[in-house]
Amino acid sequence: MNPTLFEKIGGQETVEKASHFLYVHILQDEHIKHFFEGIDIEKQQRKMSAFLTYIFGGPSLYIGKDMRRAHKNAVGDGLGDSHVDSMMECVRKALSDVQVDEESIEEVIKTIETHRDDVLGR
């Protein structure tokens, strides 16, 4: 049996650490950090960790909003492809921070990319 992406990148510990570093990078990114003003970042990290665990094939009980509903207000505030591109760069940096190999990072990016249209409400 082939390992899931969740297993390939190191499981729950790696996902949780990467979620932490993801928001470190997001909050330093001038292009996207304003979308997170007033957001409880620790709560957001937990949601992201659960979501990533779920989409990477791990044992998750993700019960958050679907991507369209979760990002509806941000889309109304101008969220577009360039912002998602910036977020994806933050994902790359976060995964590098926790020593995920390049091949797995590319697989992660491809997996997250499948949600782009839903995030952008199209």
PDB file of C-alpha atoms in Angstrom, residues 13-14 17 21-22 24 30 41 50 55 57 62 66 68 70-71 73 81 83 85-87 93 95 106 109-110 113 117:
ATOM      1  CA  GLU A  13       3.625  16.627  13.825  1.00  0.00           C
ATOM      2  CA  THR A  14       4.851  17.959  10.476  1.00  0.00           C
ATOM      3  CA  LYS A  17       4.553  22.626  12.599  1.00  0.00           C
ATOM      4  CA  PHE A  21       5.213  28.451  10.033  1.00  0.00           C
ATOM      5  CA  LEU A  22       2.611  29.076   7.349  1.00  0.00           C
ATOM      6  CA  VAL A  24       4.448  33.212  10.380  1.00  0.00           C
ATOM      7  CA  GLU A  30       2.595  42.490   2.653  1.00  0.00           C
ATOM      8  CA  ILE A  41      -4.275  33.074  14.442  1.00  0.00           C
ATOM      9  CA  ALA A  50      -7.164  19.880  10.433  1.00  0.00           C
ATOM     10  CA  ILE A  55      -6.844  16.798   2.184  1.00  0.00           C
ATOM     11  CA  GLY A  57      -5.239  11.722   3.495  1.00  0.00           C
ATOM     12  CA  TYR A  62     -12.253  18.422   9.711  1.00  0.00           C
ATOM     13  CA  ASP A  66     -16.236  24.431   2.781  1.00  0.00           C
ATOM     14  CA  ARG A  68     -16.314  28.755  -0.841  1.00  0.00           C
ATOM     15  CA  ALA A  70     -14.824  30.036   4.346  1.00  0.00           C
ATOM     16  CA  HIS A  71     -13.415  32.565   1.860  1.00  0.00           C
ATOM     17  CA  ASN A  73     -15.869  37.515   2.754  1.00  0.00           C
ATOM     18  CA  ASP A  81      -5.356  34.719  -7.871  1.00  0.00           C
ATOM     19  CA  HIS A  83      -3.216  36.435  -3.272  1.00  0.00           C
ATOM     20  CA  ASP A  85      -0.191  32.676  -5.406  1.00  0.00           C
ATOM     21  CA  SER A  86       1.318  34.489  -2.417  1.00  0.00           C
ATOM     22  CA  MET A  87      -0.301  31.990  -0.066  1.00  0.00           C
ATOM     23  CA  LYS A  93       8.365  28.266   2.695  1.00  0.00           C
ATOM     24  CA  LEU A  95       7.150  23.146   4.281  1.00  0.00           C
ATOM     25  CA  GLU A 106       5.297  19.817  -5.210  1.00  0.00           C
ATOM     26  CA  ILE A 109       1.114  22.350  -3.908  1.00  0.00           C
ATOM     27  CA  LYS A 110      -0.742  20.322  -6.552  1.00  0.00           C
ATOM     28  CA  GLU A 113      -4.181  23.941  -6.052  1.00  0.00           C
ATOM     29  CA  ASP A 117     -11.430  27.809  -7.737  1.00  0.00           C
TER      30      ASP A 117
END
